[in-house]
Amino acid sequence: MGAAMKVPAAARADSFSGSENFRKAADPIREQSVGGKPPHIILIMSDQHRGDALHCMGNEAVISPHIDQLAKEGTVFVNGYSSTPSSTPARSGLLTGLSPWHHGMLGYGRVARRYRYEMPRMLSDLGYYTFGIGKMHWYPQKSLHGFRATLVDESGRVETPDFVSDYREWFQLKAPDNDPDLTGIGWNEHRAGVYRLDEHLHPTFWTGQTACELIRNYASDKPLFLKVSFARPHSPYDPPQRYLDRYRDKEIPAPVVGDWCGEYAERKDPGEVAKDAAFANLGEEYAKNSRRHYYANITFIDNQIGEIVRELKKKGMYDNALICYTSDHGDMLGDHYHWRKTYAYEGSSHIPYIVKWPSSVSARIDGSKKRVEQPVELRDFLPTFLDVAGGEIPEDMDGKSLLGLVSREGCAWREYIDLEHATCYSADNYWSALTDGKIKYIWFYHTGKEQLFDLSVDPGETKNLSTSAAYREILLEMRERMVDHLRERGEGFVKDGRLVIRNKTLLYSPNYPGNED
């Protein structure tokens, strides 16, 4: 690229910072704990938790004290993103430390059976006891990818004959002949309701308490890698009543509406659209009600995270533990009349991204870096774990160790993160984007349409600046950056230095390992 962008007065002058082209810092940090014992690694994630739905992220309506405490003790990466914001491709990036093009999933499809880099396998090779609990969303659903074992909750999905998730088997043990779906709200519905069974039968309770049981029983000399993956707050928006009651007097933020989304602006009654409609203006109060239940599910998860932290402290594992909280993607919750995910917009692609560092690493941490603004992504967790565990970070792994960002030594970092998703929900929803958390550029493959948002002054993405004269230079610069980003994909994406309008959607890149049936 050429010289740094010239940003108009309406935007910040530091739209992009750091090294434009990177692989690894010159001297990756290798940190092990006192006494030569590598730290435990506890990866806690939820499904479809949007980045602004935490108190520590500035949303005063959300009750999340335990996650907030992890943030207080650690680092909040305020511009955390999911590069391909739907479940399976996002989880592929988390698993492999690779970008969408390099792990091969450009949209919602099947996670491959094996990749050259896999988080549990690489940590197992470094001497960790590896265990996974909750929603994996892999194929087959009991694949291990290097885990010693998994106990899974797959939200009722059955992708191979006779599969029954561990949660549903446990449910029948606790409540024989009862229906775990009695609440009656589907996986992707926008309506909300109270959980109709005892809260101790809810999958959030099962996931949290199963993790607590493993920690209580842990007696191995090996460091523990534990992945705890909650299936909520992804719909159904179905909190137990006592969590919903805590939001009775809360002022719930209304959806934001851009000046560019008139196509879906016509007011609809919920009965006029599909229960899982991806686009619909159902009214502000309807959306607020869904959000209230969604937030209550987050508080339920937060309560279980508090239980997990207490068990780690009782076991004497907390101080020497790297604890992360994140999600695979967000949830639009009615923003711009959009629901669910797969979109470039903040509600869909921006995720929580919190790291509590082990005490052994604390000496390396710059105390002023409690909130970090450089763009990070799910791919950065695996190299961070390898770094903390004393392993080698492969040179061709796209992710980068977060330790470099927060260490006193510092390191060069990416200027922007790449986002994309193959066609989903509508023909026009096929796009690639670039953002640093301050400026976002979106390219739509089928139409050649562009969008440009200045997140520094318009975090809700309400004004599309792609036709603004004041932002013309930024638009041209971002378009050129997109050309550079997509160039390795060949003439189907970039030809003669220009972005190509595509007639066909590409779901899997040539780098996808494929599945054997």
PDB file of N, CA, C and O in Angstrom, residues 339-395:
ATOM      1  N   TRP A 339     -31.893  -9.802  11.969  1.00  0.00           N
ATOM      2  CA  TRP A 339     -31.863 -10.737  13.083  1.00  0.00           C
ATOM      3  C   TRP A 339     -30.804 -11.794  12.802  1.00  0.00           C
ATOM      4  O   TRP A 339     -30.339 -11.950  11.679  1.00  0.00           O
ATOM      5  N   ARG A 340     -30.406 -12.481  13.858  1.00  0.00           N
ATOM      6  CA  ARG A 340     -29.438 -13.576  13.747  1.00  0.00           C
ATOM      7  C   ARG A 340     -28.040 -13.044  13.424  1.00  0.00           C
ATOM      8  O   ARG A 340     -27.603 -12.051  14.004  1.00  0.00           O
ATOM      9  N   LYS A 341     -27.310 -13.683  12.507  1.00  0.00           N
ATOM     10  CA  LYS A 341     -25.889 -13.365  12.275  1.00  0.00           C
ATOM     11  C   LYS A 341     -25.572 -13.511  10.793  1.00  0.00           C
ATOM     12  O   LYS A 341     -26.474 -13.443   9.979  1.00  0.00           O
ATOM     13  N   THR A 342     -24.323 -13.665  10.450  1.00  0.00           N
ATOM     14  CA  THR A 342     -23.751 -13.794   9.093  1.00  0.00           C
ATOM     15  C   THR A 342     -23.525 -12.452   8.412  1.00  0.00           C
ATOM     16  O   THR A 342     -23.130 -12.417   7.240  1.00  0.00           O
ATOM     17  N   TYR A 343     -23.741 -11.354   9.124  1.00  0.00           N
ATOM     18  CA  TYR A 343     -23.604 -10.021   8.534  1.00  0.00           C
ATOM     19  C   TYR A 343     -22.281  -9.371   8.956  1.00  0.00           C
ATOM     20  O   TYR A 343     -21.687  -9.715   9.978  1.00  0.00           O
ATOM     21  N   ALA A 344     -21.869  -8.378   8.180  1.00  0.00           N
ATOM     22  CA  ALA A 344     -20.637  -7.644   8.489  1.00  0.00           C
ATOM     23  C   ALA A 344     -20.821  -6.662   9.641  1.00  0.00           C
ATOM     24  O   ALA A 344     -19.836  -6.172  10.194  1.00  0.00           O
ATOM     25  N   TYR A 345     -22.057  -6.370  10.010  1.00  0.00           N
ATOM     26  CA  TYR A 345     -22.339  -5.294  10.951  1.00  0.00           C
ATOM     27  C   TYR A 345     -21.945  -5.676  12.378  1.00  0.00           C
ATOM     28  O   TYR A 345     -21.818  -6.856  12.723  1.00  0.00           O
ATOM     29  N   GLU A 346     -21.764  -4.662  13.224  1.00  0.00           N
ATOM     30  CA  GLU A 346     -21.205  -4.853  14.554  1.00  0.00           C
ATOM     31  C   GLU A 346     -22.000  -5.845  15.399  1.00  0.00           C
ATOM     32  O   GLU A 346     -21.420  -6.651  16.119  1.00  0.00           O
ATOM     33  N   GLY A 347     -23.313  -5.795  15.336  1.00  0.00           N
ATOM     34  CA  GLY A 347     -24.099  -6.729  16.126  1.00  0.00           C
ATOM     35  C   GLY A 347     -23.778  -8.175  15.816  1.00  0.00           C
ATOM     36  O   GLY A 347     -23.877  -9.046  16.696  1.00  0.00           O
ATOM     37  N   SER A 348     -23.401  -8.458  14.594  1.00  0.00           N
ATOM     38  CA  SER A 348     -23.107  -9.817  14.134  1.00  0.00           C
ATOM     39  C   SER A 348     -21.638 -10.196  14.294  1.00  0.00           C
ATOM     40  O   SER A 348     -21.321 -11.308  14.714  1.00  0.00           O
ATOM     41  N   SER A 349     -20.720  -9.300  13.942  1.00  0.00           N
ATOM     42  CA  SER A 349     -19.305  -9.667  13.840  1.00  0.00           C
ATOM     43  C   SER A 349     -18.459  -9.266  15.041  1.00  0.00           C
ATOM     44  O   SER A 349     -17.369  -9.810  15.247  1.00  0.00           O
ATOM     45  N   HIS A 350     -18.921  -8.310  15.843  1.00  0.00           N
ATOM     46  CA  HIS A 350     -18.168  -7.831  17.004  1.00  0.00           C
ATOM     47  C   HIS A 350     -18.502  -8.718  18.202  1.00  0.00           C
ATOM     48  O   HIS A 350     -19.676  -8.935  18.501  1.00  0.00           O
ATOM     49  N   ILE A 351     -17.488  -9.232  18.903  1.00  0.00           N
ATOM     50  CA  ILE A 351     -17.704 -10.214  19.963  1.00  0.00           C
ATOM     51  C   ILE A 351     -16.986  -9.808  21.249  1.00  0.00           C
ATOM     52  O   ILE A 351     -16.038  -9.034  21.226  1.00  0.00           O
ATOM     53  N   PRO A 352     -17.420 -10.359  22.401  1.00  0.00           N
ATOM     54  CA  PRO A 352     -16.662 -10.169  23.637  1.00  0.00           C
ATOM     55  C   PRO A 352     -15.282 -10.811  23.497  1.00  0.00           C
ATOM     56  O   PRO A 352     -15.131 -11.858  22.854  1.00  0.00           O
ATOM     57  N   TYR A 353     -14.281 -10.203  24.136  1.00  0.00           N
ATOM     58  CA  TYR A 353     -12.914 -10.724  23.974  1.00  0.00           C
ATOM     59  C   TYR A 353     -12.122 -10.306  25.214  1.00  0.00           C
ATOM     60  O   TYR A 353     -11.541  -9.226  25.271  1.00  0.00           O
ATOM     61  N   ILE A 354     -12.114 -11.176  26.221  1.00  0.00           N
ATOM     62  CA  ILE A 354     -11.543 -10.858  27.531  1.00  0.00           C
ATOM     63  C   ILE A 354     -10.530 -11.926  27.911  1.00  0.00           C
ATOM     64  O   ILE A 354     -10.789 -13.129  27.742  1.00  0.00           O
ATOM     65  N   VAL A 355      -9.385 -11.510  28.429  1.00  0.00           N
ATOM     66  CA  VAL A 355      -8.338 -12.439  28.851  1.00  0.00           C
ATOM     67  C   VAL A 355      -7.863 -12.066  30.245  1.00  0.00           C
ATOM     68  O   VAL A 355      -7.417 -10.943  30.475  1.00  0.00           O
ATOM     69  N   LYS A 356      -7.972 -13.020  31.193  1.00  0.00           N
ATOM     70  CA  LYS A 356      -7.374 -12.894  32.512  1.00  0.00           C
ATOM     71  C   LYS A 356      -6.065 -13.682  32.486  1.00  0.00           C
ATOM     72  O   LYS A 356      -6.050 -14.868  32.271  1.00  0.00           O
ATOM     73  N   TRP A 357      -4.962 -12.995  32.709  1.00  0.00           N
ATOM     74  CA  TRP A 357      -3.649 -13.618  32.551  1.00  0.00           C
ATOM     75  C   TRP A 357      -3.236 -14.392  33.804  1.00  0.00           C
ATOM     76  O   TRP A 357      -3.598 -14.020  34.918  1.00  0.00           O
ATOM     77  N   PRO A 358      -2.457 -15.468  33.647  1.00  0.00           N
ATOM     78  CA  PRO A 358      -1.918 -16.153  34.823  1.00  0.00           C
ATOM     79  C   PRO A 358      -0.896 -15.268  35.526  1.00  0.00           C
ATOM     80  O   PRO A 358      -0.254 -14.424  34.898  1.00  0.00           O
ATOM     81  N   SER A 359      -0.753 -15.455  36.824  1.00  0.00           N
ATOM     82  CA  SER A 359       0.162 -14.617  37.595  1.00  0.00           C
ATOM     83  C   SER A 359       1.585 -14.715  37.065  1.00  0.00           C
ATOM     84  O   SER A 359       2.347 -13.747  37.139  1.00  0.00           O
ATOM     85  N   SER A 360       1.945 -15.858  36.510  1.00  0.00           N
ATOM     86  CA  SER A 360       3.299 -16.028  35.986  1.00  0.00           C
ATOM     87  C   SER A 360       3.593 -15.115  34.805  1.00  0.00           C
ATOM     88  O   SER A 360       4.740 -14.804  34.518  1.00  0.00           O
ATOM     89  N   VAL A 361       2.547 -14.676  34.120  1.00  0.00           N
ATOM     90  CA  VAL A 361       2.716 -13.819  32.958  1.00  0.00           C
ATOM     91  C   VAL A 361       2.601 -12.342  33.341  1.00  0.00           C
ATOM     92  O   VAL A 361       3.033 -11.458  32.600  1.00  0.00           O
ATOM     93  N   SER A 362       2.049 -12.095  34.512  1.00  0.00           N
ATOM     94  CA  SER A 362       1.742 -10.719  34.898  1.00  0.00           C
ATOM     95  C   SER A 362       2.948  -9.793  34.842  1.00  0.00           C
ATOM     96  O   SER A 362       2.816  -8.598  34.543  1.00  0.00           O
ATOM     97  N   ALA A 363       4.148 -10.332  35.136  1.00  0.00           N
ATOM     98  CA  ALA A 363       5.340  -9.485  35.123  1.00  0.00           C
ATOM     99  C   ALA A 363       5.612  -8.921  33.743  1.00  0.00           C
ATOM    100  O   ALA A 363       6.275  -7.884  33.609  1.00  0.00           O
ATOM    101  N   ARG A 364       5.111  -9.592  32.731  1.00  0.00           N
ATOM    102  CA  ARG A 364       5.316  -9.137  31.354  1.00  0.00           C
ATOM    103  C   ARG A 364       4.290  -8.087  30.925  1.00  0.00           C
ATOM    104  O   ARG A 364       4.453  -7.434  29.906  1.00  0.00           O
ATOM    105  N   ILE A 365       3.195  -7.985  31.689  1.00  0.00           N
ATOM    106  CA  ILE A 365       2.062  -7.189  31.247  1.00  0.00           C
ATOM    107  C   ILE A 365       2.286  -5.708  31.534  1.00  0.00           C
ATOM    108  O   ILE A 365       2.695  -5.321  32.624  1.00  0.00           O
ATOM    109  N   ASP A 366       1.978  -4.886  30.558  1.00  0.00           N
ATOM    110  CA  ASP A 366       1.992  -3.438  30.721  1.00  0.00           C
ATOM    111  C   ASP A 366       0.697  -3.042  31.427  1.00  0.00           C
ATOM    112  O   ASP A 366      -0.394  -3.188  30.875  1.00  0.00           O
ATOM    113  N   GLY A 367       0.821  -2.569  32.662  1.00  0.00           N
ATOM    114  CA  GLY A 367      -0.353  -2.260  33.465  1.00  0.00           C
ATOM    115  C   GLY A 367      -1.279  -1.230  32.865  1.00  0.00           C
ATOM    116  O   GLY A 367      -2.457  -1.151  33.229  1.00  0.00           O
ATOM    117  N   SER A 368      -0.786  -0.433  31.933  1.00  0.00           N
ATOM    118  CA  SER A 368      -1.631   0.588  31.305  1.00  0.00           C
ATOM    119  C   SER A 368      -2.515   0.018  30.206  1.00  0.00           C
ATOM    120  O   SER A 368      -3.420   0.693  29.720  1.00  0.00           O
ATOM    121  N   LYS A 369      -2.262  -1.241  29.829  1.00  0.00           N
ATOM    122  CA  LYS A 369      -2.998  -1.839  28.708  1.00  0.00           C
ATOM    123  C   LYS A 369      -4.118  -2.735  29.227  1.00  0.00           C
ATOM    124  O   LYS A 369      -4.138  -3.944  29.005  1.00  0.00           O
ATOM    125  N   LYS A 370      -5.057  -2.128  29.930  1.00  0.00           N
ATOM    126  CA  LYS A 370      -6.217  -2.865  30.418  1.00  0.00           C
ATOM    127  C   LYS A 370      -7.309  -2.958  29.362  1.00  0.00           C
ATOM    128  O   LYS A 370      -8.113  -3.876  29.379  1.00  0.00           O
ATOM    129  N   ARG A 371      -7.353  -1.986  28.466  1.00  0.00           N
ATOM    130  CA  ARG A 371      -8.297  -1.989  27.355  1.00  0.00           C
ATOM    131  C   ARG A 371      -7.502  -1.725  26.081  1.00  0.00           C
ATOM    132  O   ARG A 371      -6.911  -0.656  25.927  1.00  0.00           O
ATOM    133  N   VAL A 372      -7.482  -2.706  25.216  1.00  0.00           N
ATOM    134  CA  VAL A 372      -6.643  -2.668  24.015  1.00  0.00           C
ATOM    135  C   VAL A 372      -7.526  -2.452  22.798  1.00  0.00           C
ATOM    136  O   VAL A 372      -8.556  -3.116  22.638  1.00  0.00           O
ATOM    137  N   GLU A 373      -7.133  -1.526  21.923  1.00  0.00           N
ATOM    138  CA  GLU A 373      -7.983  -1.158  20.789  1.00  0.00           C
ATOM    139  C   GLU A 373      -7.578  -1.811  19.468  1.00  0.00           C
ATOM    140  O   GLU A 373      -8.361  -1.788  18.518  1.00  0.00           O
ATOM    141  N   GLN A 374      -6.393  -2.380  19.368  1.00  0.00           N
ATOM    142  CA  GLN A 374      -6.015  -3.022  18.112  1.00  0.00           C
ATOM    143  C   GLN A 374      -6.980  -4.168  17.795  1.00  0.00           C
ATOM    144  O   GLN A 374      -7.461  -4.853  18.698  1.00  0.00           O
ATOM    145  N   PRO A 375      -7.280  -4.403  16.516  1.00  0.00           N
ATOM    146  CA  PRO A 375      -8.252  -5.438  16.149  1.00  0.00           C
ATOM    147  C   PRO A 375      -7.706  -6.849  16.368  1.00  0.00           C
ATOM    148  O   PRO A 375      -6.620  -7.185  15.897  1.00  0.00           O
ATOM    149  N   VAL A 376      -8.463  -7.642  17.095  1.00  0.00           N
ATOM    150  CA  VAL A 376      -8.102  -9.037  17.351  1.00  0.00           C
ATOM    151  C   VAL A 376      -9.238  -9.923  16.869  1.00  0.00           C
ATOM    152  O   VAL A 376     -10.364  -9.460  16.654  1.00  0.00           O
ATOM    153  N   GLU A 377      -8.946 -11.218  16.758  1.00  0.00           N
ATOM    154  CA  GLU A 377      -9.924 -12.127  16.163  1.00  0.00           C
ATOM    155  C   GLU A 377      -9.778 -13.493  16.820  1.00  0.00           C
ATOM    156  O   GLU A 377      -8.798 -13.773  17.517  1.00  0.00           O
ATOM    157  N   LEU A 378     -10.735 -14.374  16.589  1.00  0.00           N
ATOM    158  CA  LEU A 378     -10.703 -15.707  17.183  1.00  0.00           C
ATOM    159  C   LEU A 378      -9.425 -16.466  16.853  1.00  0.00           C
ATOM    160  O   LEU A 378      -8.950 -17.268  17.647  1.00  0.00           O
ATOM    161  N   ARG A 379      -8.851 -16.212  15.689  1.00  0.00           N
ATOM    162  CA  ARG A 379      -7.615 -16.908  15.288  1.00  0.00           C
ATOM    163  C   ARG A 379      -6.445 -16.616  16.226  1.00  0.00           C
ATOM    164  O   ARG A 379      -5.446 -17.345  16.207  1.00  0.00           O
ATOM    165  N   ASP A 380      -6.545 -15.545  17.027  1.00  0.00           N
ATOM    166  CA  ASP A 380      -5.425 -15.148  17.882  1.00  0.00           C
ATOM    167  C   ASP A 380      -5.361 -15.926  19.196  1.00  0.00           C
ATOM    168  O   ASP A 380      -4.345 -15.855  19.900  1.00  0.00           O
ATOM    169  N   PHE A 381      -6.406 -16.679  19.531  1.00  0.00           N
ATOM    170  CA  PHE A 381      -6.358 -17.425  20.788  1.00  0.00           C
ATOM    171  C   PHE A 381      -5.352 -18.577  20.735  1.00  0.00           C
ATOM    172  O   PHE A 381      -4.567 -18.766  21.675  1.00  0.00           O
ATOM    173  N   LEU A 382      -5.355 -19.365  19.664  1.00  0.00           N
ATOM    174  CA  LEU A 382      -4.446 -20.517  19.606  1.00  0.00           C
ATOM    175  C   LEU A 382      -2.981 -20.104  19.708  1.00  0.00           C
ATOM    176  O   LEU A 382      -2.239 -20.662  20.535  1.00  0.00           O
ATOM    177  N   PRO A 383      -2.492 -19.150  18.910  1.00  0.00           N
ATOM    178  CA  PRO A 383      -1.084 -18.763  19.093  1.00  0.00           C
ATOM    179  C   PRO A 383      -0.796 -18.198  20.477  1.00  0.00           C
ATOM    180  O   PRO A 383       0.311 -18.385  21.005  1.00  0.00           O
ATOM    181  N   THR A 384      -1.771 -17.538  21.088  1.00  0.00           N
ATOM    182  CA  THR A 384      -1.588 -17.049  22.462  1.00  0.00           C
ATOM    183  C   THR A 384      -1.411 -18.216  23.420  1.00  0.00           C
ATOM    184  O   THR A 384      -0.519 -18.211  24.285  1.00  0.00           O
ATOM    185  N   PHE A 385      -2.237 -19.240  23.263  1.00  0.00           N
ATOM    186  CA  PHE A 385      -2.129 -20.413  24.137  1.00  0.00           C
ATOM    187  C   PHE A 385      -0.790 -21.116  23.935  1.00  0.00           C
ATOM    188  O   PHE A 385      -0.147 -21.548  24.901  1.00  0.00           O
ATOM    189  N   LEU A 386      -0.367 -21.252  22.686  1.00  0.00           N
ATOM    190  CA  LEU A 386       0.925 -21.878  22.415  1.00  0.00           C
ATOM    191  C   LEU A 386       2.051 -21.075  23.054  1.00  0.00           C
ATOM    192  O   LEU A 386       3.001 -21.636  23.627  1.00  0.00           O
ATOM    193  N   ASP A 387       1.947 -19.770  22.950  1.00  0.00           N
ATOM    194  CA  ASP A 387       2.958 -18.873  23.509  1.00  0.00           C
ATOM    195  C   ASP A 387       3.055 -19.048  25.024  1.00  0.00           C
ATOM    196  O   ASP A 387       4.138 -19.237  25.589  1.00  0.00           O
ATOM    197  N   VAL A 388       1.919 -19.001  25.693  1.00  0.00           N
ATOM    198  CA  VAL A 388       1.888 -19.131  27.142  1.00  0.00           C
ATOM    199  C   VAL A 388       2.349 -20.518  27.592  1.00  0.00           C
ATOM    200  O   VAL A 388       2.970 -20.672  28.647  1.00  0.00           O
ATOM    201  N   ALA A 389       2.042 -21.530  26.784  1.00  0.00           N
ATOM    202  CA  ALA A 389       2.395 -22.910  27.134  1.00  0.00           C
ATOM    203  C   ALA A 389       3.848 -23.247  26.813  1.00  0.00           C
ATOM    204  O   ALA A 389       4.297 -24.355  27.123  1.00  0.00           O
ATOM    205  N   GLY A 390       4.564 -22.338  26.192  1.00  0.00           N
ATOM    206  CA  GLY A 390       5.957 -22.590  25.851  1.00  0.00           C
ATOM    207  C   GLY A 390       6.151 -23.289  24.528  1.00  0.00           C
ATOM    208  O   GLY A 390       7.243 -23.809  24.251  1.00  0.00           O
ATOM    209  N   GLY A 391       5.119 -23.331  23.679  1.00  0.00           N
ATOM    210  CA  GLY A 391       5.229 -23.991  22.384  1.00  0.00           C
ATOM    211  C   GLY A 391       5.671 -23.043  21.293  1.00  0.00           C
ATOM    212  O   GLY A 391       5.807 -21.837  21.491  1.00  0.00           O
ATOM    213  N   GLU A 392       5.874 -23.595  20.118  1.00  0.00           N
ATOM    214  CA  GLU A 392       6.249 -22.822  18.942  1.00  0.00           C
ATOM    215  C   GLU A 392       4.997 -22.422  18.166  1.00  0.00           C
ATOM    216  O   GLU A 392       4.071 -23.221  18.001  1.00  0.00           O
ATOM    217  N   ILE A 393       4.965 -21.202  17.687  1.00  0.00           N
ATOM    218  CA  ILE A 393       3.870 -20.728  16.838  1.00  0.00           C
ATOM    219  C   ILE A 393       4.286 -20.915  15.381  1.00  0.00           C
ATOM    220  O   ILE A 393       5.275 -20.332  14.943  1.00  0.00           O
ATOM    221  N   PRO A 394       3.585 -21.752  14.634  1.00  0.00           N
ATOM    222  CA  PRO A 394       3.970 -21.971  13.237  1.00  0.00           C
ATOM    223  C   PRO A 394       4.005 -20.666  12.449  1.00  0.00           C
ATOM    224  O   PRO A 394       3.160 -19.787  12.633  1.00  0.00           O
ATOM    225  N   GLU A 395       4.973 -20.562  11.568  1.00  0.00           N
ATOM    226  CA  GLU A 395       5.134 -19.333  10.796  1.00  0.00           C
ATOM    227  C   GLU A 395       3.957 -19.055   9.877  1.00  0.00           C
ATOM    228  O   GLU A 395       3.667 -17.897   9.577  1.00  0.00           O
TER     229      GLU A 395
END
